PDB file of C-alpha atoms and ligand atoms in Angstrom:
ATOM      1  CA  UNK O   1      -8.307  53.274 152.144  1.00 46.00           C
ATOM      2  CA  UNK O   2      -8.315  57.060 152.267  1.00 65.00           C
ATOM      3  CA  UNK O   3     -10.712  59.099 150.104  1.00 71.00           C
ATOM      4  CA  UNK O   4      -9.931  62.217 148.112  1.00 78.00           C
ATOM      5  CA  UNK O   5      -8.750  65.351 149.892  1.00 95.00           C
ATOM      6  CA  UNK O   6     -11.597  67.821 150.068  1.00 98.00           C
ATOM      7  CA  UNK O   7     -10.652  71.451 149.511  1.00 98.00           C
ATOM      8  CA  UNK O   8     -13.191  74.180 150.176  1.00 98.00           C
ATOM      9  CA  UNK O   9     -12.612  77.293 148.074  1.00 98.00           C
ATOM     10  CA  UNK O  10     -14.357  80.398 149.364  1.00 98.00           C
ATOM     11  CA  UNK O  11     -14.875  82.237 146.110  1.00 97.00           C
ATOM     12  CA  UNK O  12     -16.886  84.846 144.271  1.00 95.00           C
ATOM     13  CA  UNK O  13     -13.747  86.149 142.557  1.00 95.00           C
ATOM     14  CA  UNK O  14     -11.483  85.517 139.564  1.00 95.00           C
ATOM     15  CA  UNK O  15      -9.031  83.892 141.982  1.00 97.00           C
ATOM     16  CA  UNK O  16     -11.751  81.571 143.303  1.00 98.00           C
ATOM     17  CA  UNK O  17     -12.560  80.383 139.792  1.00 98.00           C
ATOM     18  CA  UNK O  18      -8.864  79.930 138.967  1.00 98.00           C
ATOM     19  CA  UNK O  19      -8.344  77.873 142.121  1.00 98.00           C
ATOM     20  CA  UNK O  20     -11.362  75.677 141.359  1.00 98.00           C
ATOM     21  CA  UNK O  21     -10.111  75.065 137.804  1.00 98.00           C
ATOM     22  CA  UNK O  22      -6.626  74.180 139.048  1.00 98.00           C
ATOM     23  CA  UNK O  23      -7.904  71.857 141.799  1.00 97.00           C
ATOM     24  CA  UNK O  24     -10.478  70.165 139.537  1.00 97.00           C
ATOM     25  CA  UNK O  25      -7.620  69.024 137.319  1.00 96.00           C
ATOM     26  CA  UNK O  26      -5.735  67.390 140.204  1.00 95.00           C
ATOM     27  CA  UNK O  27      -6.184  63.691 140.888  1.00 94.00           C
ATOM     28  CA  UNK O  28      -7.340  62.732 144.372  1.00 95.00           C
ATOM     29  CA  UNK O  29      -8.813  66.147 145.153  1.00 96.00           C
ATOM     30  CA  UNK O  30     -12.473  66.979 145.607  1.00 97.00           C
ATOM     31  CA  UNK O  31     -13.028  70.718 145.275  1.00 98.00           C
ATOM     32  CA  UNK O  32     -16.106  72.526 146.556  1.00 98.00           C
ATOM     33  CA  UNK O  33     -16.487  76.198 145.692  1.00 98.00           C
ATOM     34  CA  UNK O  34     -18.649  78.307 147.949  1.00 98.00           C
ATOM     35  CA  UNK O  35     -20.378  81.459 146.728  1.00 98.00           C
ATOM     36  CA  UNK O  36     -22.357  83.858 148.894  1.00 97.00           C
ATOM     37  CA  UNK O  37     -25.301  83.765 146.481  1.00 93.00           C
ATOM     38  CA  UNK O  38     -25.495  87.560 146.543  1.00 87.00           C
ATOM     39  CA  UNK O  39     -25.204  88.038 142.765  1.00 86.00           C
ATOM     40  CA  UNK O  40     -28.239  87.123 140.654  1.00 86.00           C
ATOM     41  CA  UNK O  41     -26.373  85.205 137.961  1.00 89.00           C
ATOM     42  CA  UNK O  42     -22.894  84.456 139.277  1.00 91.00           C
ATOM     43  CA  UNK O  43     -20.056  83.229 137.073  1.00 91.00           C
ATOM     44  CA  UNK O  44     -19.829  79.620 138.197  1.00 95.00           C
ATOM     45  CA  UNK O  45     -16.494  77.923 138.871  1.00 97.00           C
ATOM     46  CA  UNK O  46     -15.629  74.446 137.631  1.00 95.00           C
ATOM     47  CA  UNK O  47     -16.549  71.517 139.853  1.00 93.00           C
ATOM     48  CA  UNK O  48     -18.919  71.311 142.800  1.00 97.00           C
ATOM     49  CA  UNK O  49     -20.537  74.563 143.889  1.00 97.00           C
ATOM     50  CA  UNK O  50     -22.560  75.462 146.977  1.00 97.00           C
ATOM     51  CA  UNK O  51     -24.429  78.725 147.358  1.00 97.00           C
ATOM     52  CA  UNK O  52     -25.314  80.870 150.373  1.00 97.00           C
ATOM     53  CA  UNK O  53     -23.978  81.637 153.833  1.00 98.00           C
ATOM     54  CA  UNK O  54     -22.930  78.960 156.327  1.00 98.00           C
ATOM     55  CA  UNK O  55     -24.470  80.637 159.355  1.00 98.00           C
ATOM     56  CA  UNK O  56     -21.429  82.398 160.813  1.00 98.00           C
ATOM     57  CA  UNK O  57     -18.192  80.828 162.034  1.00 98.00           C
ATOM     58  CA  UNK O  58     -20.159  78.214 163.980  1.00 98.00           C
ATOM     59  CA  UNK O  59     -22.060  77.139 160.850  1.00 98.00           C
ATOM     60  CA  UNK O  60     -18.875  76.997 158.811  1.00 98.00           C
ATOM     61  CA  UNK O  61     -17.167  74.849 161.460  1.00 98.00           C
ATOM     62  CA  UNK O  62     -20.122  72.435 161.304  1.00 98.00           C
ATOM     63  CA  UNK O  63     -19.886  72.379 157.506  1.00 98.00           C
ATOM     64  CA  UNK O  64     -16.136  71.638 157.596  1.00 98.00           C
ATOM     65  CA  UNK O  65     -16.738  68.669 159.851  1.00 98.00           C
ATOM     66  CA  UNK O  66     -19.778  67.359 157.945  1.00 98.00           C
ATOM     67  CA  UNK O  67     -18.004  67.501 154.565  1.00 98.00           C
ATOM     68  CA  UNK O  68     -14.683  66.293 156.039  1.00 97.00           C
ATOM     69  CA  UNK O  69     -12.929  69.303 154.532  1.00 98.00           C
ATOM     70  CA  UNK O  70      -9.150  68.899 154.706  1.00 97.00           C
ATOM     71  CA  UNK O  71      -8.129  72.441 153.686  1.00 98.00           C
ATOM     72  CA  UNK O  72      -9.717  75.844 153.053  1.00 98.00           C
ATOM     73  CA  UNK O  73      -8.552  78.366 150.476  1.00 98.00           C
ATOM     74  CA  UNK O  74     -10.151  81.719 151.168  1.00 98.00           C
ATOM     75  CA  UNK O  75     -10.145  83.387 147.747  1.00 98.00           C
ATOM     76  CA  UNK O  76     -12.885  85.874 148.591  1.00 98.00           C
ATOM     77  CA  UNK O  77     -12.696  89.529 147.612  1.00 97.00           C
ATOM     78  CA  UNK O  78     -10.279  91.612 149.766  1.00 97.00           C
ATOM     79  CA  UNK O  79     -13.300  93.440 151.203  1.00 97.00           C
ATOM     80  CA  UNK O  80     -15.224  90.294 152.218  1.00 97.00           C
ATOM     81  CA  UNK O  81     -13.916  90.785 155.768  1.00 97.00           C
ATOM     82  CA  UNK O  82     -16.734  89.003 157.603  1.00 98.00           C
ATOM     83  CA  UNK O  83     -16.295  85.823 155.585  1.00 98.00           C
ATOM     84  CA  UNK O  84     -12.527  85.884 156.114  1.00 98.00           C
ATOM     85  CA  UNK O  85     -12.919  86.421 159.872  1.00 98.00           C
ATOM     86  CA  UNK O  86     -15.398  83.531 159.994  1.00 98.00           C
ATOM     87  CA  UNK O  87     -13.050  81.288 158.008  1.00 98.00           C
ATOM     88  CA  UNK O  88     -10.201  82.108 160.406  1.00 98.00           C
ATOM     89  CA  UNK O  89     -12.344  81.330 163.456  1.00 98.00           C
ATOM     90  CA  UNK O  90     -13.877  78.132 162.028  1.00 98.00           C
ATOM     91  CA  UNK O  91     -10.525  76.760 160.816  1.00 98.00           C
ATOM     92  CA  UNK O  92      -8.882  77.535 164.168  1.00 98.00           C
ATOM     93  CA  UNK O  93     -11.724  75.719 165.941  1.00 98.00           C
ATOM     94  CA  UNK O  94     -11.630  72.618 163.726  1.00 98.00           C
ATOM     95  CA  UNK O  95      -7.877  72.463 163.052  1.00 98.00           C
ATOM     96  CA  UNK O  96      -8.423  72.690 159.280  1.00 98.00           C
ATOM     97  CA  UNK O  97      -5.519  74.445 157.487  1.00 98.00           C
ATOM     98  CA  UNK O  98      -6.423  77.815 155.948  1.00 98.00           C
ATOM     99  CA  UNK O  99      -4.694  80.112 153.479  1.00 98.00           C
ATOM    100  CA  UNK O 100      -6.114  83.464 152.378  1.00 98.00           C
ATOM    101  CA  UNK O 101      -5.357  84.639 148.836  1.00 98.00           C
ATOM    102  CA  UNK O 102      -5.012  88.415 148.656  1.00 97.00           C
ATOM    103  CA  UNK O 103      -4.123  89.943 145.320  1.00 95.00           C
ATOM    104  CA  UNK O 104      -1.865  92.983 145.835  1.00 95.00           C
ATOM    105  CA  UNK O 105      -3.570  96.333 146.259  1.00 97.00           C
ATOM    106  CA  UNK O 106      -3.229  99.143 143.721  1.00 98.00           C
ATOM    107  CA  UNK O 107      -0.452 101.705 143.985  1.00 97.00           C
ATOM    108  CA  UNK O 108      -0.646 105.277 142.702  1.00 97.00           C
ATOM    109  CA  UNK O 109       1.333 106.407 139.636  1.00 97.00           C
ATOM    110  CA  UNK O 110       2.632 109.900 138.826  1.00 97.00           C
ATOM    111  CA  UNK O 111      -0.279 112.198 138.020  1.00 97.00           C
ATOM    112  CA  UNK O 112      -2.762 110.366 140.240  1.00 98.00           C
ATOM    113  CA  UNK O 113      -4.871 112.470 142.613  1.00 98.00           C
ATOM    114  CA  UNK O 114      -5.672 109.792 145.180  1.00 98.00           C
ATOM    115  CA  UNK O 115      -7.167 110.295 148.626  1.00 98.00           C
ATOM    116  CA  UNK O 116      -6.858 107.184 150.757  1.00 98.00           C
ATOM    117  CA  UNK O 117      -9.497 106.583 153.416  1.00 98.00           C
ATOM    118  CA  UNK O 118     -10.010 103.800 155.931  1.00 97.00           C
ATOM    119  CA  UNK O 119     -13.631 102.950 155.218  1.00 97.00           C
ATOM    120  CA  UNK O 120     -16.600 103.607 152.959  1.00 98.00           C
ATOM    121  CA  UNK O 121     -17.945 105.996 155.628  1.00 97.00           C
ATOM    122  CA  UNK O 122     -14.585 107.805 155.454  1.00 98.00           C
ATOM    123  CA  UNK O 123     -15.009 108.113 151.681  1.00 98.00           C
ATOM    124  CA  UNK O 124     -18.387 109.790 152.136  1.00 98.00           C
ATOM    125  CA  UNK O 125     -16.927 112.111 154.779  1.00 98.00           C
ATOM    126  CA  UNK O 126     -14.084 113.330 152.545  1.00 98.00           C
ATOM    127  CA  UNK O 127     -16.274 114.062 149.505  1.00 98.00           C
ATOM    128  CA  UNK O 128     -17.520 117.567 150.462  1.00 97.00           C
ATOM    129  CA  UNK O 129     -13.993 118.962 150.402  1.00 96.00           C
ATOM    130  CA  UNK O 130     -13.244 117.419 146.992  1.00 98.00           C
ATOM    131  CA  UNK O 131     -16.442 118.568 145.276  1.00 98.00           C
ATOM    132  CA  UNK O 132     -17.307 122.038 143.969  1.00 97.00           C
ATOM    133  CA  UNK O 133     -19.767 124.062 146.069  1.00 95.00           C
ATOM    134  CA  UNK O 134     -22.548 123.359 143.559  1.00 96.00           C
ATOM    135  CA  UNK O 135     -23.353 120.661 140.983  1.00 97.00           C
ATOM    136  CA  UNK O 136     -20.848 118.111 142.253  1.00 98.00           C
ATOM    137  CA  UNK O 137     -20.682 114.836 140.347  1.00 98.00           C
ATOM    138  CA  UNK O 138     -19.520 111.535 141.859  1.00 98.00           C
ATOM    139  CA  UNK O 139     -18.969 108.118 140.297  1.00 98.00           C
ATOM    140  CA  UNK O 140     -19.324 105.359 142.899  1.00 98.00           C
ATOM    141  CA  UNK O 141     -17.672 102.049 141.968  1.00 98.00           C
ATOM    142  CA  UNK O 142     -17.719 100.303 145.346  1.00 98.00           C
ATOM    143  CA  UNK O 143     -20.310  97.675 144.447  1.00 95.00           C
ATOM    144  CA  UNK O 144     -23.771  97.669 145.935  1.00 93.00           C
ATOM    145  CA  UNK O 145     -22.867  97.423 149.628  1.00 92.00           C
ATOM    146  CA  UNK O 146     -22.252 100.444 151.823  1.00 95.00           C
ATOM    147  CA  UNK O 147     -23.958 102.941 149.538  1.00 98.00           C
ATOM    148  CA  UNK O 148     -26.078 104.158 152.443  1.00 97.00           C
ATOM    149  CA  UNK O 149     -23.031 106.123 153.600  1.00 98.00           C
ATOM    150  CA  UNK O 150     -23.585 108.421 150.599  1.00 98.00           C
ATOM    151  CA  UNK O 151     -27.321 108.935 151.215  1.00 97.00           C
ATOM    152  CA  UNK O 152     -26.812 112.455 152.565  1.00 94.00           C
ATOM    153  CA  UNK O 153     -24.357 113.597 149.878  1.00 95.00           C
ATOM    154  CA  UNK O 154     -25.265 116.859 148.172  1.00 95.00           C
ATOM    155  CA  UNK O 155     -24.122 115.811 144.707  1.00 97.00           C
ATOM    156  CA  UNK O 156     -25.301 113.881 141.672  1.00 98.00           C
ATOM    157  CA  UNK O 157     -24.090 110.299 141.868  1.00 98.00           C
ATOM    158  CA  UNK O 158     -23.623 107.525 139.342  1.00 98.00           C
ATOM    159  CA  UNK O 159     -23.561 104.061 140.906  1.00 98.00           C
ATOM    160  CA  UNK O 160     -21.919 101.193 139.042  1.00 98.00           C
ATOM    161  CA  UNK O 161     -22.849  97.743 140.340  1.00 97.00           C
ATOM    162  CA  UNK O 162     -23.558  94.239 139.032  1.00 94.00           C
ATOM    163  CA  UNK O 163     -27.081  94.103 140.492  1.00 94.00           C
ATOM    164  CA  UNK O 164     -29.406  96.908 141.660  1.00 95.00           C
ATOM    165  CA  UNK O 165     -28.469  98.068 145.179  1.00 96.00           C
ATOM    166  CA  UNK O 166     -30.903  98.306 148.081  1.00 96.00           C
ATOM    167  CA  UNK O 167     -31.811 101.626 149.697  1.00 96.00           C
ATOM    168  CA  UNK O 168     -30.788 103.878 151.328  1.00 97.00           C
ATOM    169  CA  UNK O 169     -29.045 105.405 148.310  1.00 97.00           C
ATOM    170  CA  UNK O 170     -27.931 108.935 147.375  1.00 96.00           C
ATOM    171  CA  UNK O 171     -30.978 111.158 146.754  1.00 93.00           C
ATOM    172  CA  UNK O 172     -29.958 111.989 143.206  1.00 96.00           C
ATOM    173  CA  UNK O 173     -28.447 108.999 141.457  1.00 97.00           C
ATOM    174  CA  UNK O 174     -28.265 107.062 138.200  1.00 98.00           C
ATOM    175  CA  UNK O 175     -27.621 103.307 138.180  1.00 98.00           C
ATOM    176  CA  UNK O 176     -25.074 101.831 135.800  1.00 98.00           C
ATOM    177  CA  UNK O 177     -25.618  98.072 135.916  1.00 97.00           C
ATOM    178  CA  UNK O 178     -22.490  96.449 134.577  1.00 96.00           C
ATOM    179  CA  UNK O 179     -19.927  93.793 135.410  1.00 94.00           C
ATOM    180  CA  UNK O 180     -16.179  93.862 134.786  1.00 93.00           C
ATOM    181  CA  UNK O 181     -13.666  93.325 133.382  1.00 95.00           C
ATOM    182  CA  UNK O 182     -13.722  96.863 131.971  1.00 97.00           C
ATOM    183  CA  UNK O 183     -11.425  97.973 129.140  1.00 98.00           C
ATOM    184  CA  UNK O 184      -9.540 101.255 129.184  1.00 98.00           C
ATOM    185  CA  UNK O 185     -11.524 102.513 126.196  1.00 98.00           C
ATOM    186  CA  UNK O 186     -14.813 101.721 127.920  1.00 98.00           C
ATOM    187  CA  UNK O 187     -13.666 103.485 131.105  1.00 98.00           C
ATOM    188  CA  UNK O 188     -12.540 106.533 129.136  1.00 98.00           C
ATOM    189  CA  UNK O 189     -15.923 106.657 127.429  1.00 98.00           C
ATOM    190  CA  UNK O 190     -17.705 106.345 130.787  1.00 98.00           C
ATOM    191  CA  UNK O 191     -15.706 109.140 132.417  1.00 98.00           C
ATOM    192  CA  UNK O 192     -16.207 111.398 129.397  1.00 98.00           C
ATOM    193  CA  UNK O 193     -19.953 110.761 129.559  1.00 98.00           C
ATOM    194  CA  UNK O 194     -20.405 111.123 133.339  1.00 98.00           C
ATOM    195  CA  UNK O 195     -17.676 113.768 133.858  1.00 98.00           C
ATOM    196  CA  UNK O 196     -17.320 113.070 137.608  1.00 98.00           C
ATOM    197  CA  UNK O 197     -15.362 115.405 139.853  1.00 98.00           C
ATOM    198  CA  UNK O 198     -14.578 112.402 142.049  1.00 98.00           C
ATOM    199  CA  UNK O 199     -14.371 108.653 141.473  1.00 98.00           C
ATOM    200  CA  UNK O 200     -14.816 106.464 144.561  1.00 98.00           C
ATOM    201  CA  UNK O 201     -13.350 102.951 144.584  1.00 98.00           C
ATOM    202  CA  UNK O 202     -12.291 100.231 146.972  1.00 98.00           C
ATOM    203  CA  UNK O 203      -8.646  99.148 146.748  1.00 98.00           C
ATOM    204  CA  UNK O 204      -9.718  95.885 145.145  1.00 97.00           C
ATOM    205  CA  UNK O 205      -6.453  95.350 143.267  1.00 96.00           C
ATOM    206  CA  UNK O 206      -6.203  93.149 140.181  1.00 93.00           C
ATOM    207  CA  UNK O 207      -6.558  93.941 136.498  1.00 92.00           C
ATOM    208  CA  UNK O 208     -10.295  93.557 135.956  1.00 90.00           C
ATOM    209  CA  UNK O 209     -11.264  96.975 137.333  1.00 93.00           C
ATOM    210  CA  UNK O 210      -7.960  98.872 137.238  1.00 97.00           C
ATOM    211  CA  UNK O 211      -8.556 100.694 133.937  1.00 98.00           C
ATOM    212  CA  UNK O 212     -10.785 103.296 135.614  1.00 98.00           C
ATOM    213  CA  UNK O 213      -7.732 104.489 137.578  1.00 98.00           C
ATOM    214  CA  UNK O 214      -5.780 105.060 134.375  1.00 98.00           C
ATOM    215  CA  UNK O 215      -8.702 106.874 132.760  1.00 98.00           C
ATOM    216  CA  UNK O 216      -9.117 109.055 135.880  1.00 98.00           C
ATOM    217  CA  UNK O 217      -5.368 109.869 135.892  1.00 98.00           C
ATOM    218  CA  UNK O 218      -5.502 110.914 132.229  1.00 98.00           C
ATOM    219  CA  UNK O 219      -8.379 113.280 133.014  1.00 98.00           C
ATOM    220  CA  UNK O 220      -7.026 114.629 136.309  1.00 98.00           C
ATOM    221  CA  UNK O 221     -10.060 113.297 138.202  1.00 98.00           C
ATOM    222  CA  UNK O 222      -9.719 112.927 141.985  1.00 98.00           C
ATOM    223  CA  UNK O 223     -10.015 109.325 143.224  1.00 98.00           C
ATOM    224  CA  UNK O 224     -11.054 108.333 146.735  1.00 98.00           C
ATOM    225  CA  UNK O 225      -9.541 104.913 147.471  1.00 98.00           C
ATOM    226  CA  UNK O 226     -10.945 102.905 150.370  1.00 98.00           C
ATOM    227  CA  UNK O 227      -8.182 100.879 152.063  1.00 98.00           C
ATOM    228  CA  UNK O 228      -8.657  97.132 152.547  1.00 97.00           C
ATOM    229  CA  UNK O 229      -9.584  95.643 155.894  1.00 97.00           C
ATOM    230  CA  UNK O 230      -6.744  93.720 157.578  1.00 96.00           C
ATOM    231  CA  UNK O 231      -6.558  89.929 157.396  1.00 97.00           C
ATOM    232  CA  UNK O 232      -7.011  88.413 160.901  1.00 97.00           C
ATOM    233  CA  UNK O 233      -3.734  88.042 162.815  1.00 97.00           C
ATOM    234  CA  UNK O 234      -1.945  84.727 162.454  1.00 96.00           C
ATOM    235  CA  UNK O 235      -3.633  83.710 159.190  1.00 98.00           C
ATOM    236  CA  UNK O 236      -1.333  82.683 156.327  1.00 98.00           C
ATOM    237  CA  UNK O 237      -1.670  84.976 153.307  1.00 98.00           C
ATOM    238  CA  UNK O 238      -0.630  84.294 149.694  1.00 98.00           C
ATOM    239  CA  UNK O 239      -0.410  86.845 146.882  1.00 97.00           C
ATOM    240  CA  UNK O 240      -1.558  84.458 144.152  1.00 97.00           C
ATOM    241  CA  UNK O 241      -3.648  81.315 143.779  1.00 98.00           C
ATOM    242  CA  UNK O 242      -0.582  79.268 142.851  1.00 97.00           C
ATOM    243  CA  UNK O 243       1.258  80.412 145.978  1.00 98.00           C
ATOM    244  CA  UNK O 244      -1.851  79.765 148.077  1.00 98.00           C
ATOM    245  CA  UNK O 245      -2.242  76.195 146.803  1.00 97.00           C
ATOM    246  CA  UNK O 246       1.477  75.519 147.303  1.00 97.00           C
ATOM    247  CA  UNK O 247       1.184  76.639 150.921  1.00 97.00           C
ATOM    248  CA  UNK O 248      -1.997  74.691 151.538  1.00 96.00           C
ATOM    249  CA  UNK O 249      -1.442  71.314 149.828  1.00 93.00           C
TER     250      UNK O 249
HETATM  251  P1  LIG W 301     -18.834  89.519 153.744  1.00 77.30           P
HETATM  252  O1  LIG W 301     -19.408  90.841 154.109  1.00 77.30           O
HETATM  253  O2  LIG W 301     -17.464  89.220 154.209  1.00 77.30           O
HETATM  254  O3  LIG W 301     -19.763  88.323 154.226  1.00 77.30           O
HETATM  255  C1  LIG W 301     -21.091  88.474 154.670  1.00 77.30           C
HETATM  256  C2  LIG W 301     -21.693  87.108 154.797  1.00 77.30           C
HETATM  257  O4  LIG W 301     -21.932  86.553 153.494  1.00 77.30           O
HETATM  258  C3  LIG W 301     -20.783  86.091 155.485  1.00 77.30           C
HETATM  259  O5  LIG W 301     -20.876  86.190 156.889  1.00 77.30           O
HETATM  260  C4  LIG W 301     -21.310  84.789 154.927  1.00 77.30           C
HETATM  261  O6  LIG W 301     -22.532  84.448 155.558  1.00 77.30           O
HETATM  262  C5  LIG W 301     -21.665  85.157 153.505  1.00 77.30           C
HETATM  263  N1  LIG W 301     -20.592  84.897 152.557  1.00 77.30           N
HETATM  264  C6  LIG W 301     -19.670  85.770 152.064  1.00 77.30           C
HETATM  265  N2  LIG W 301     -18.874  85.176 151.174  1.00 77.30           N
HETATM  266  C7  LIG W 301     -19.283  83.891 151.108  1.00 77.30           C
HETATM  267  C8  LIG W 301     -18.863  82.762 150.347  1.00 77.30           C
HETATM  268  N3  LIG W 301     -17.863  82.819 149.445  1.00 77.30           N
HETATM  269  N4  LIG W 301     -19.527  81.576 150.545  1.00 77.30           N
HETATM  270  C9  LIG W 301     -20.549  81.498 151.419  1.00 77.30           C
HETATM  271  N5  LIG W 301     -21.000  82.541 152.149  1.00 77.30           N
HETATM  272  C10 LIG W 301     -20.381  83.715 151.987  1.00 77.30           C
HETATM  273  O7  LIG W 301     -18.877  89.327 152.153  1.00 77.30           O
HETATM  274  P2  LIG W 301     -19.263  90.353 150.993  1.00 77.30           P
HETATM  275  O8  LIG W 301     -18.295  91.459 151.001  1.00 77.30           O
HETATM  276  O9  LIG W 301     -20.735  90.595 151.081  1.00 77.30           O
HETATM  277  O10 LIG W 301     -18.966  89.444 149.716  1.00 77.30           O
HETATM  278  C11 LIG W 301     -19.838  88.373 149.380  1.00 77.30           C
HETATM  279  C12 LIG W 301     -19.228  87.597 148.225  1.00 77.30           C
HETATM  280  O11 LIG W 301     -19.035  88.458 147.109  1.00 77.30           O
HETATM  281  C13 LIG W 301     -17.881  86.974 148.539  1.00 77.30           C
HETATM  282  O12 LIG W 301     -17.870  85.677 148.000  1.00 77.30           O
HETATM  283  C14 LIG W 301     -16.882  87.863 147.834  1.00 77.30           C
HETATM  284  O13 LIG W 301     -15.756  87.154 147.394  1.00 77.30           O
HETATM  285  C15 LIG W 301     -17.702  88.392 146.657  1.00 77.30           C
HETATM  286  N6  LIG W 301     -17.306  89.756 146.269  1.00 77.30           N
HETATM  287  C16 LIG W 301     -17.320  90.778 147.167  1.00 77.30           C
HETATM  288  C17 LIG W 301     -16.934  92.049 146.769  1.00 77.30           C
HETATM  289  C18 LIG W 301     -16.881  93.196 147.757  1.00 77.30           C
HETATM  290  O14 LIG W 301     -16.578  94.333 147.321  1.00 77.30           O
HETATM  291  N7  LIG W 301     -17.133  92.979 149.038  1.00 77.30           N
HETATM  292  C19 LIG W 301     -16.572  92.270 145.437  1.00 77.30           C
HETATM  293  C20 LIG W 301     -16.581  91.203 144.519  1.00 77.30           C
HETATM  294  C21 LIG W 301     -16.960  89.940 144.944  1.00 77.30           C
HETATM  295  P3  LIG W 301     -22.584  83.421 156.814  1.00 77.30           P
HETATM  296  O15 LIG W 301     -22.080  84.206 157.985  1.00 77.30           O
HETATM  297  O16 LIG W 301     -24.021  83.052 156.901  1.00 77.30           O
HETATM  298  O17 LIG W 301     -21.695  82.259 156.472  1.00 77.30           O
END
């Protein structure tokens, strides 16, 4: 007699929670959601949950074997590039099928003043030419990783993140501890209060944090958009959870 199919969902995102809910409702499927454990009080998905890193690709491969995982859905954030690379390597090593869910990135609309850069370091490098010579103001909405790149910036920064970030941080900064989804009215109010010359964001895609782009467009605020890292070559990619599960199961 065969047991249930075990699907590992690499999560920490809206898509991860949606996948867990969908799989939990299916007969003959055991779903395990994995979260990095980086957020103090994460939103938990339905079903079984494990927290914390696996110990690199090697550790994940061991985990896949130990839990007899039959398929992996990588629904991590588009910028969780290390986890996705590890999933690709571990699944290739163990022969476990893998699909990566990548929500589409954002696209600019008329009136947007976007500056696309390849990395968070690139975002920091482009800021001096977008800021006034004195009293520059920057709103950083890239989460709490990578903020060290802005440590040397000669500007006042506002940092929005779910949990307090670790140093190094910009010399002059104010923390805005908050978690999306953010409404357009709330984003308008924030931009009117902070009055940034530049908003910095990752190209996360999705609806939960897109309103800031509309509010910035309305106010003519420059936006530095960090491009997503590429998905490892040869890995199957789906645009939605439904498409990902159809490919995988
Ligand atoms: P990352 O840089 O790609 O991964 C760093 C390490 O964290 C990985 O090597 C792995 O440790 C561990 N890890 C990451 N995601 C994991 C998961 N779902 N389950 C178990 N271990 C995980 O990842 P990150 O950018 O720090 O993101 C961490 C988590 O936050 C992810 O679940 C992601 O979906 C979520 N998230 C990230 C962002 C973002 O902007 N990066 C935004 C929203 C949510 P081991 O090598 O020890 O296995």
